[in-house]
Amino acid sequence: MKFFSLLISAFAIVHMVKARDPDILTNFIVPANVITVDGSFFTFTGMRVLVKAAPPTAFKVLKASLAEFPALNGQSVSFAVLEFPAGTTNPPHTHHRASELLFLVQGTLQVGFVDTTNKLFTQTLQTGDIFVLPKGLLHFQYNADAQVPALAISAFGSANAGTVSIPNTLFTTGIDNNVLAKSFKTDVATIQALKAGLVPKS
């Protein structure tokens, strides 16, 4: 009986861990504030700015996720365009609800992720390469080229992949400086300098 209870508990935990977008019982979900559903409801025009915009001077993400494109609700997909001026990075972050499929359209890009055994997997992508970033794992992208910008398109297996930026989470949310200093085996002055955006002098 004890084994049977343990087996049922294990099955319940595994079932809970399979978090994903819920399956829907209709073809699509219409928000309550939408009166008419036609082709425009299924059209996202937010990427048009890419055609006319000047290249950015800092890393920039343009998203088509549930927040920007309500037609994605229940569809388990979203999309982002990542613009990397020369020498810029998309800092370490996670997407806890989706894997990411990154397609490099222009330039070169260093990409990498760390698995749950703390093993780092990296690759320098060339134009036309695709790289998969597994769901929930810490990852980053970096345009190491000092001259040429890079452009990538990311597809996600969720309408709301959820992004947790590690630098922002650690240094802008009010976590006590002492906790961070002890965690990073450094001093409070270094943590304060990091929070202020300064590089501590060695």
XYZ file of N, CA and C in Angstrom:
606
model
N 0.827 -1.192 0.000
C 0.000 0.000 0.000
C 0.872 1.256 0.000
N 1.975 1.193 0.761
C 2.888 2.332 0.830
C 3.483 2.608 -0.552
N 3.891 1.541 -1.261
C 4.455 1.682 -2.598
C 3.436 2.300 -3.545
N 2.180 1.834 -3.458
C 1.113 2.343 -4.319
C 0.895 3.837 -4.079
N 0.896 4.270 -2.821
C 0.731 5.687 -2.482
C 1.894 6.509 -3.020
N 3.102 5.968 -2.901
C 4.293 6.641 -3.412
C 4.225 6.783 -4.924
N 3.772 5.730 -5.596
C 3.648 5.756 -7.048
C 2.639 6.812 -7.491
N 1.502 6.883 -6.827
C 0.482 7.884 -7.157
C 1.017 9.292 -6.899
N 1.726 9.480 -5.799
C 2.311 10.793 -5.493
C 3.322 11.200 -6.557
N 4.171 10.258 -6.955
C 5.170 10.554 -7.992
C 4.485 10.927 -9.292
N 3.430 10.199 -9.675
C 2.697 10.506 -10.900
C 2.085 11.901 -10.821
N 1.536 12.267 -9.667
C 0.925 13.592 -9.500
C 1.963 14.697 -9.635
N 3.144 14.486 -9.084
C 4.211 15.495 -9.172
C 4.670 15.643 -10.611
N 4.874 14.526 -11.315
C 5.288 14.585 -12.713
C 4.235 15.312 -13.532
N 2.973 15.040 -13.280
C 1.891 15.696 -14.004
C 1.905 17.201 -13.749
N 2.163 17.639 -12.505
C 2.211 19.068 -12.184
C 3.399 19.746 -12.851
N 4.510 19.031 -13.007
C 5.722 19.614 -13.573
C 5.575 19.864 -15.069
N 4.658 19.194 -15.725
C 4.453 19.376 -17.155
C 3.688 20.673 -17.428
N 4.167 21.779 -16.886
C 3.507 23.065 -17.070
C 3.654 23.523 -18.512
N 2.578 23.971 -19.095
C 2.580 24.485 -20.460
C 1.308 25.275 -20.666
N 1.168 25.853 -21.849
C -0.065 26.547 -22.161
C -1.204 25.528 -22.149
N -2.351 25.901 -21.601
C -3.467 24.946 -21.565
C -4.022 24.684 -22.962
N -4.511 23.471 -23.175
C -5.207 23.169 -24.417
C -6.548 23.886 -24.382
N -6.974 24.381 -25.540
C -8.259 25.080 -25.589
C -9.289 24.194 -26.285
N -10.546 24.452 -26.007
C -11.633 23.637 -26.540
C -12.298 24.273 -27.750
N -11.768 25.438 -28.159
C -12.289 26.137 -29.329
C -11.127 26.364 -30.297
N -11.433 26.865 -31.470
C -10.373 27.136 -32.443
C -9.444 28.245 -31.980
N -9.991 29.238 -31.318
C -9.226 30.375 -30.817
C -10.021 31.034 -29.704
N -9.353 31.923 -28.955
C -9.983 32.615 -27.827
C -10.114 34.093 -28.171
N -11.308 34.608 -28.034
C -11.569 36.020 -28.311
C -11.697 36.758 -26.980
N -10.887 37.799 -26.755
C -11.012 38.575 -25.518
C -12.400 39.202 -25.395
N -12.844 39.413 -24.174
C -14.187 39.945 -23.914
C -14.401 41.312 -24.544
N -13.352 42.117 -24.682
C -13.509 43.472 -25.214
C -13.493 43.528 -26.740
N -13.358 42.397 -27.424
C -13.353 42.366 -28.890
C -14.757 42.032 -29.378
N -15.308 42.918 -30.212
C -16.670 42.752 -30.730
C -16.663 41.979 -32.051
N -15.812 42.398 -32.985
C -15.771 41.808 -34.314
C -14.487 41.014 -34.495
N -14.635 39.788 -34.962
C -13.466 38.971 -35.267
C -13.407 38.785 -36.775
N -12.342 39.336 -37.354
C -12.081 39.168 -38.782
C -10.574 38.968 -38.954
N -10.086 39.086 -40.139
C -8.671 38.869 -40.403
C -7.741 39.778 -39.621
N -8.204 40.981 -39.304
C -7.339 41.921 -38.579
C -7.053 41.435 -37.150
N -7.973 40.663 -36.557
C -7.743 40.122 -35.212
C -6.537 39.185 -35.219
N -6.315 38.489 -36.326
C -5.231 37.516 -36.436
C -3.964 38.110 -37.066
N -3.934 39.434 -37.223
C -2.805 40.110 -37.860
C -2.089 40.986 -36.839
N -0.786 40.812 -36.728
C 0.042 41.645 -35.858
C 0.877 42.567 -36.724
N 0.725 43.863 -36.539
C 1.428 44.841 -37.380
C 2.613 45.490 -36.663
N 2.906 45.052 -35.461
C 3.958 45.673 -34.658
C 5.367 45.506 -35.193
N 5.579 44.581 -36.135
C 6.920 44.386 -36.695
C 7.195 45.321 -37.868
N 6.202 46.073 -38.301
C 6.399 46.992 -39.429
C 7.469 48.033 -39.139
N 7.660 48.360 -37.875
C 8.663 49.369 -37.523
C 10.071 48.923 -37.914
N 10.288 47.630 -38.049
C 11.606 47.130 -38.440
C 11.989 47.564 -39.849
N 10.997 47.741 -40.706
C 11.248 48.077 -42.106
C 11.754 49.512 -42.248
N 11.230 50.429 -41.442
C 11.551 51.841 -41.594
C 12.486 52.392 -40.525
N 12.680 51.657 -39.456
C 13.444 52.185 -38.319
C 14.941 52.204 -38.591
N 15.595 53.191 -37.986
C 17.059 53.220 -38.010
C 17.564 52.115 -37.092
N 18.741 51.585 -37.370
C 19.271 50.533 -36.491
C 19.402 51.041 -35.047
N 19.081 50.210 -34.072
C 19.175 50.657 -32.675
C 20.635 50.802 -32.237
N 20.839 51.582 -31.189
C 22.195 51.755 -30.649
C 22.434 50.847 -29.448
N 21.380 50.232 -28.943
C 21.489 49.284 -27.826
C 20.681 48.042 -28.186
N 20.935 46.934 -27.491
C 20.181 45.709 -27.730
C 18.690 46.001 -27.598
N 17.896 45.449 -28.511
C 16.456 45.723 -28.525
C 15.687 44.459 -28.880
N 14.572 44.232 -28.180
C 13.687 43.104 -28.466
C 12.327 43.662 -28.866
N 11.805 43.170 -29.949
C 10.455 43.515 -30.392
C 9.657 42.224 -30.348
N 8.617 42.186 -29.492
C 7.903 40.928 -29.234
C 6.503 40.907 -29.847
N 6.098 39.712 -30.212
C 4.711 39.420 -30.553
C 4.313 38.265 -29.649
N 3.958 38.615 -28.407
C 3.522 37.612 -27.437
C 2.081 37.929 -27.048
N 1.542 37.179 -26.128
C 0.150 37.361 -25.726
C -0.156 38.799 -25.324
N 0.783 39.462 -24.650
C 0.551 40.844 -24.193
C 0.369 41.801 -25.366
N 1.113 41.591 -26.455
C 1.041 42.499 -27.603
C 0.045 42.034 -28.667
N -0.260 40.739 -28.680
C -1.035 40.130 -29.766
C -2.038 39.143 -29.171
N -3.207 39.631 -28.742
C -4.186 38.793 -28.040
C -4.639 37.542 -28.801
N -4.511 37.521 -30.119
C -4.924 36.336 -30.891
C -4.065 35.120 -30.554
N -2.922 35.318 -29.899
C -2.062 34.194 -29.531
C -2.585 33.405 -28.333
N -3.567 33.929 -27.616
C -4.098 33.252 -26.440
C -4.576 31.842 -26.806
N -3.986 30.843 -26.169
C -4.356 29.458 -26.411
C -3.635 28.808 -27.574
N -2.804 29.548 -28.300
C -2.145 29.007 -29.490
C -0.757 28.425 -29.211
N -0.211 28.662 -28.027
C 1.076 28.097 -27.603
C 2.258 28.500 -28.488
N 2.207 29.693 -29.048
C 3.326 30.218 -29.834
C 3.493 31.707 -29.557
N 4.718 32.189 -29.721
C 4.995 33.622 -29.749
C 6.297 33.816 -30.491
N 6.681 35.074 -30.668
C 7.716 35.416 -31.620
C 8.430 36.658 -31.123
N 9.714 36.774 -31.391
C 10.451 37.989 -31.041
C 11.531 38.241 -32.071
N 11.812 39.511 -32.329
C 12.930 39.911 -33.170
C 13.948 40.552 -32.237
N 15.187 40.074 -32.302
C 16.258 40.567 -31.437
C 17.274 41.312 -32.296
N 17.465 42.589 -31.991
C 18.414 43.411 -32.730
C 19.639 43.664 -31.859
N 20.804 43.288 -32.366
C 22.068 43.407 -31.634
C 23.008 44.352 -32.366
N 23.104 45.614 -31.949
C 24.174 46.441 -32.508
C 25.524 45.794 -32.186
N 26.571 46.223 -32.875
C 27.903 45.656 -32.656
C 28.265 45.705 -31.169
N 28.760 44.574 -30.655
C 29.251 44.515 -29.282
C 28.207 44.487 -28.183
N 26.958 44.166 -28.508
C 25.911 44.168 -27.473
C 25.507 42.749 -27.087
N 24.825 42.661 -25.957
C 24.436 41.361 -25.419
C 22.971 41.355 -24.998
N 22.375 40.181 -25.047
C 21.103 39.917 -24.390
C 21.521 39.195 -23.110
N 21.481 39.886 -21.956
C 22.056 39.337 -20.724
C 21.443 37.990 -20.326
N 22.137 37.242 -19.468
C 21.615 35.950 -19.018
C 20.174 36.065 -18.500
N 19.334 35.140 -18.969
C 17.916 35.151 -18.604
C 17.344 33.753 -18.798
N 16.103 33.575 -18.376
C 15.401 32.311 -18.576
C 14.006 32.579 -19.119
N 13.436 31.567 -19.748
C 12.019 31.564 -20.139
C 11.445 30.307 -19.493
N 10.754 30.470 -18.393
C 10.315 29.308 -17.620
C 9.103 28.588 -18.195
N 8.462 29.168 -19.213
C 7.293 28.501 -19.792
C 7.517 27.990 -21.213
N 8.706 28.196 -21.791
C 8.867 27.788 -23.187
C 10.323 27.597 -23.581
N 10.528 26.685 -24.520
C 11.806 26.589 -25.214
C 11.847 27.716 -26.234
N 13.064 28.028 -26.704
C 13.245 29.089 -27.685
C 14.010 28.528 -28.875
N 13.532 28.819 -30.071
C 14.209 28.446 -31.294
C 14.694 29.740 -31.932
N 16.020 29.954 -31.930
C 16.599 31.210 -32.391
C 17.188 31.021 -33.785
N 16.769 31.865 -34.734
C 17.230 31.833 -36.122
C 18.008 33.107 -36.388
N 19.282 32.980 -36.758
C 20.121 34.150 -37.022
C 19.964 34.579 -38.475
N 19.441 35.785 -38.663
C 19.149 36.319 -39.984
C 20.332 37.105 -40.545
N 21.085 37.775 -39.652
C 22.188 38.627 -40.103
C 23.304 38.620 -39.066
N 24.550 38.640 -39.522
C 25.696 38.760 -38.631
C 26.115 37.435 -38.018
N 26.883 37.546 -36.932
C 27.282 36.376 -36.147
C 26.832 36.618 -34.716
N 26.649 35.552 -33.967
C 26.131 35.676 -32.613
C 26.654 34.533 -31.756
N 27.229 34.869 -30.609
C 27.604 33.839 -29.643
C 26.372 33.563 -28.792
N 26.006 32.299 -28.680
C 24.850 31.908 -27.881
C 25.283 30.816 -26.920
N 24.554 30.687 -25.822
C 24.876 29.620 -24.901
C 23.811 29.438 -23.848
N 23.820 28.243 -23.239
C 22.940 27.975 -22.105
C 23.665 27.079 -21.118
N 23.174 27.083 -19.888
C 23.732 26.260 -18.820
C 22.656 25.273 -18.394
N 23.000 23.971 -18.379
C 22.002 22.971 -17.993
C 21.963 22.813 -16.469
N 21.141 21.891 -15.998
C 20.951 21.735 -14.550
C 22.132 21.068 -13.856
N 23.135 20.615 -14.626
C 24.365 20.102 -14.019
C 25.467 21.155 -14.051
N 25.102 22.390 -14.404
C 26.018 23.525 -14.537
C 27.003 23.371 -15.685
N 26.629 22.633 -16.707
C 27.458 22.516 -17.903
C 27.052 23.595 -18.894
N 28.051 24.322 -19.416
C 27.823 25.394 -20.381
C 27.921 24.838 -21.796
N 26.904 25.121 -22.611
C 26.887 24.763 -24.025
C 26.901 26.063 -24.821
N 27.920 26.274 -25.666
C 28.010 27.514 -26.437
C 28.246 27.212 -27.908
N 27.921 28.198 -28.723
C 28.152 28.089 -30.156
C 28.203 29.500 -30.737
N 29.072 29.705 -31.717
C 29.055 30.952 -32.476
C 28.263 30.688 -33.746
N 27.113 31.339 -33.844
C 26.225 31.132 -34.987
C 26.630 32.027 -36.147
N 26.441 31.510 -37.347
C 26.621 32.268 -38.578
C 25.238 32.534 -39.162
N 25.143 33.515 -40.036
C 23.870 33.825 -40.683
C 23.260 32.550 -41.270
N 21.983 32.311 -40.942
C 21.269 31.131 -41.421
C 21.218 29.986 -40.426
N 21.993 30.067 -39.337
C 21.987 28.999 -38.328
C 20.777 29.127 -37.404
N 20.371 27.995 -36.848
C 19.292 27.930 -35.860
C 19.849 27.242 -34.617
N 19.477 27.747 -33.433
C 19.942 27.186 -32.162
C 18.749 27.037 -31.246
N 18.633 25.899 -30.558
C 17.531 25.696 -29.610
C 18.023 25.962 -28.192
N 17.213 26.694 -27.446
C 17.482 27.012 -26.049
C 16.397 26.323 -25.219
N 16.756 25.252 -24.489
C 15.751 24.474 -23.759
C 14.992 25.291 -22.708
N 13.758 24.922 -22.520
C 12.860 25.616 -21.598
C 13.435 25.685 -20.188
N 13.373 26.882 -19.611
C 13.727 27.076 -18.212
C 15.205 27.197 -17.918
N 16.079 26.975 -18.908
C 17.512 27.028 -18.639
C 18.068 28.435 -18.879
N 19.030 28.810 -18.049
C 19.709 30.092 -18.167
C 20.420 30.144 -19.514
N 20.225 31.257 -20.257
C 20.888 31.392 -21.549
C 21.176 32.851 -21.866
N 21.964 33.073 -22.917
C 22.373 34.421 -23.307
C 22.696 34.441 -24.792
N 22.791 35.658 -25.347
C 23.297 35.865 -26.697
C 24.218 37.085 -26.657
N 25.275 37.057 -27.477
C 26.257 38.142 -27.487
C 26.789 38.351 -28.890
N 26.676 39.579 -29.378
C 27.268 39.946 -30.662
C 28.673 40.454 -30.392
N 29.659 39.577 -30.526
C 31.048 39.931 -30.225
C 31.699 40.757 -31.325
N 31.047 40.861 -32.478
C 31.615 41.631 -33.584
C 31.561 43.118 -33.247
N 32.698 43.786 -33.313
C 32.776 45.209 -32.958
C 32.291 46.119 -34.084
N 32.000 45.564 -35.254
C 31.627 46.385 -36.406
C 30.224 46.092 -36.956
N 29.850 44.816 -36.987
C 28.647 44.404 -37.710
C 27.505 44.070 -36.755
N 26.316 44.637 -36.990
C 25.167 44.269 -36.159
C 24.682 42.849 -36.468
N 23.877 42.316 -35.579
C 23.282 40.995 -35.788
C 21.768 41.117 -35.600
N 21.036 40.280 -36.315
C 19.580 40.257 -36.234
C 19.136 38.809 -36.125
N 18.315 38.519 -35.112
C 17.833 37.153 -34.897
C 16.327 37.159 -34.693
N 15.717 36.042 -35.026
C 14.279 35.845 -34.814
C 14.133 34.648 -33.885
N 13.351 34.828 -32.834
C 13.107 33.742 -31.884
C 11.645 33.347 -31.894
N 11.403 32.038 -31.914
C 10.060 31.486 -31.787
C 9.995 30.747 -30.451
N 8.863 30.860 -29.776
C 8.675 30.260 -28.464
C 7.477 29.325 -28.483
N 7.553 28.249 -27.689
C 6.464 27.290 -27.589
C 5.442 27.666 -26.535
N 5.167 28.960 -26.402
C 4.160 29.461 -25.468
C 3.736 30.846 -25.932
N 2.486 31.199 -25.698
C 2.027 32.546 -26.018
C 2.617 33.564 -25.054
N 3.102 33.095 -23.909
C 3.731 33.958 -22.910
C 4.891 33.181 -22.297
N 6.054 33.258 -22.952
C 7.215 32.461 -22.540
C 7.711 32.838 -21.151
N 7.487 34.076 -20.737
C 7.969 34.539 -19.437
C 9.470 34.733 -19.473
N 9.928 35.942 -19.246
C 11.361 36.224 -19.243
C 11.779 36.683 -17.857
N 12.792 36.029 -17.312
C 13.379 36.440 -16.036
C 14.823 36.828 -16.326
N 15.090 38.146 -16.314
C 16.438 38.661 -16.542
C 17.235 38.520 -15.248
N 18.340 37.804 -15.301
C 19.124 37.555 -14.086
C 19.697 38.850 -13.508
N 20.359 39.708 -14.308
C 20.862 40.958 -13.710
C 19.751 41.810 -13.088
N 18.632 41.960 -13.797
C 17.525 42.761 -13.247
C 16.954 42.131 -11.987
N 16.772 40.817 -12.018
C 16.211 40.125 -10.860
C 17.104 40.282 -9.642
N 18.403 40.167 -9.836
C 19.321 40.241 -8.702
C 19.551 41.655 -8.201
N 19.664 42.610 -9.125
C 20.162 43.922 -8.726
C 19.148 45.058 -8.756
N 17.908 44.811 -9.166
C 16.922 45.902 -9.181
C 15.650 45.597 -8.397
N 15.596 44.448 -7.736
C 14.355 44.069 -7.053
C 14.368 44.314 -5.553
N 15.465 44.833 -5.032
C 15.516 45.126 -3.603
C 16.032 44.001 -2.733
N 16.635 42.970 -3.329
C 17.251 41.929 -2.512
C 18.334 42.595 -1.666
N 18.369 42.268 -0.400
C 19.306 42.883 0.537
C 20.754 42.745 0.057
N 21.520 43.836 0.150
C 22.923 43.837 -0.284
C 23.750 42.772 0.431
N 23.471 42.538 1.712
C 24.219 41.531 2.470
C 23.978 40.127 1.929
N 22.738 39.850 1.556
C 22.411 38.543 0.979
C 23.184 38.351 -0.324
N 23.179 39.375 -1.184
C 23.892 39.275 -2.456
C 25.402 39.171 -2.239
N 25.943 39.960 -1.327
C 27.391 39.927 -1.057
C 27.816 38.543 -0.580
N 27.052 37.952 0.338
C 27.386 36.611 0.827
C 27.227 35.565 -0.284
N 26.195 35.709 -1.088
C 25.946 34.754 -2.169
C 27.055 34.773 -3.213
N 27.575 35.964 -3.511
C 28.625 36.104 -4.520
C 30.028 36.123 -3.922
N 30.112 35.917 -2.602
C 31.401 35.908 -1.894
C 32.198 37.172 -2.175
N 31.531 38.298 -1.993
C 32.165 39.597 -2.196
C 31.717 40.522 -1.077
N 31.934 41.821 -1.240
C 31.538 42.769 -0.201
C 30.351 43.611 -0.658
N 29.752 44.305 0.300
C 28.568 45.121 0.029
C 28.900 46.252 -0.941
N 30.099 46.831 -0.856
C 30.492 47.930 -1.750
C 30.463 47.479 -3.214
N 30.907 46.260 -3.478
C 30.885 45.728 -4.852
C 29.445 45.559 -5.322
N 28.583 45.041 -4.466
C 27.168 44.875 -4.821
C 26.533 46.231 -5.101
N 26.820 47.220 -4.266
C 26.272 48.564 -4.486
C 26.764 49.152 -5.799
N 28.037 48.909 -6.131
C 28.580 49.395 -7.404
C 27.878 48.717 -8.577
N 27.625 47.413 -8.469
C 26.901 46.703 -9.517
C 25.482 47.248 -9.661
N 24.820 47.491 -8.558
C 23.461 48.040 -8.600
C 23.432 49.426 -9.230
N 24.499 50.186 -9.039
C 24.580 51.531 -9.599
C 25.026 51.513 -11.058
N 25.379 50.320 -11.562
C 25.835 50.217 -12.936
C 27.300 50.556 -13.102
N 28.038 50.536 -12.013
C 29.461 50.867 -12.057
C 30.286 49.596 -12.030
N 31.444 49.654 -12.626
C 32.372 48.529 -12.554
C 33.338 48.793 -11.408
N 33.371 47.927 -10.398
C 34.284 48.163 -9.274
C 35.745 48.114 -9.724
N 36.546 48.993 -9.168
C 37.991 49.027 -9.473
C 38.660 47.893 -8.697
N 39.594 47.176 -9.364
C 40.275 46.097 -8.652
C 41.623 46.542 -8.122
